Coordinates of C-alpha atoms in Angstrom, one line a residue:
M1 CA 0.0 0.0 0.0
M2 CA 1.4 3.3 -1.1
M3 CA 1.5 6.3 1.4
Q4 CA 0.1 9.6 0.1
S5 CA 1.9 12.8 1.0
E6 CA -0.3 14.9 3.3
E7 CA -0.2 18.5 4.3
T8 CA -2.0 20.1 7.3
L9 CA -4.1 23.2 6.8
L10 CA -5.0 25.3 9.9
I11 CA -8.0 27.5 9.4
Q12 CA -9.0 30.3 11.8
F13 CA -12.7 31.1 11.4
S14 CA -15.5 32.9 13.0
L15 CA -19.1 31.8 13.9
E16 CA -21.8 34.3 14.6
G17 CA -25.6 34.5 14.4
S18 CA -27.6 31.2 14.1
V19 CA -24.6 29.0 13.3
C20 CA -23.2 29.5 16.8
Y21 CA -25.9 27.1 17.9
L22 CA -24.3 24.2 16.1
S23 CA -22.7 21.6 18.3
Q24 CA -19.1 20.5 17.9
Q25 CA -20.3 17.4 15.8
E26 CA -22.6 19.5 13.7
T27 CA -19.8 22.0 13.1
L28 CA -17.5 19.2 11.9
T29 CA -20.3 18.0 9.6
M30 CA -20.7 21.5 8.2
W31 CA -16.9 21.6 7.4
R32 CA -16.9 18.1 5.9
R33 CA -19.7 19.2 3.5
C34 CA -18.0 22.5 2.8
L35 CA -14.7 20.8 1.9
A36 CA -16.4 18.3 -0.3
R37 CA -18.3 21.0 -2.2
A38 CA -15.1 23.0 -2.7
G39 CA -13.5 19.9 -4.2
M40 CA -10.7 19.6 -1.6
A41 CA -8.8 16.3 -1.4
V42 CA -9.2 15.6 2.3
S43 CA -7.1 12.7 3.7
F44 CA -8.9 9.8 5.3
S45 CA -7.9 7.6 8.2
Q46 CA -6.9 4.0 7.5
G47 CA -8.9 1.0 8.7
F48 CA -12.3 -0.7 8.5
N49 CA -14.3 2.5 8.9
P50 CA -12.2 5.4 7.4
H51 CA -13.2 9.0 8.2
P52 CA -11.9 12.4 7.0
K53 CA -8.9 13.8 9.0
I54 CA -10.4 17.0 10.3
S55 CA -10.7 18.2 13.8
L56 CA -11.7 21.2 16.0
P57 CA -9.0 21.1 18.7
L58 CA -10.6 23.9 20.8
P59 CA -14.2 23.0 21.7
R60 CA -16.7 25.8 21.8
S61 CA -19.8 25.9 24.0
V62 CA -23.1 25.8 22.1
G63 CA -24.7 29.2 21.7
V64 CA -21.4 31.1 22.1
E65 CA -20.2 33.1 19.1
G66 CA -16.5 32.8 18.3
D67 CA -14.0 34.7 16.2
Q68 CA -10.9 32.6 16.8
E69 CA -12.1 29.1 16.2
I70 CA -9.5 26.7 14.7
L71 CA -10.0 23.9 12.2
R72 CA -7.3 21.4 11.4
V73 CA -7.5 19.6 8.1
S74 CA -5.2 17.0 6.5
L75 CA -5.2 17.4 2.7
C76 CA -3.6 15.2 0.1
R77 CA -2.3 16.4 -3.3
E78 CA -3.3 20.0 -2.8
S79 CA -1.3 22.4 -4.9
R80 CA -3.5 25.5 -4.8
E81 CA -2.4 28.7 -3.1
I82 CA -3.8 29.6 0.4
E83 CA -5.8 32.6 -1.0
Q84 CA -7.5 30.4 -3.6
L85 CA -8.4 27.7 -1.0
T86 CA -9.8 30.4 1.3
T87 CA -11.9 31.9 -1.5
L88 CA -13.3 28.5 -2.5
L89 CA -14.2 27.6 1.1
N90 CA -15.8 31.0 1.9
L91 CA -18.1 30.6 -1.1
Q92 CA -19.4 27.3 0.4
L93 CA -19.8 28.3 4.1
P94 CA -23.2 29.2 5.5
E95 CA -24.1 32.7 6.5
G96 CA -22.5 33.6 9.8
C97 CA -19.4 31.6 9.3
S98 CA -16.3 33.0 7.5
I99 CA -12.6 32.2 7.3
L100 CA -10.3 34.8 8.8
K101 CA -6.9 33.2 8.2
A102 CA -5.5 30.0 6.8
E103 CA -2.0 28.6 6.8
R104 CA -0.1 25.4 6.0

């Protein structure tokens, strides 16, 4: 089995308005769908039941708005510039959620 090269993308984003009522699991689902719609090649875990390698390392309480939320995503074979990735993702995000900064 051949290993794919992966890169980690850290995204700082804000949540305000009605999207702040999403739980941690619902926020992860929102990001999974957003990444898929943007055509990003997200890395998956190995094993019987693979899942996308994305995480929210700093949990947020439900109902609390945040402007410094962090998302960690492992991408495979991604060659686009950070600005292009940010633009693609911002177009897919729901109202009240926006990317503030992204870095590899």
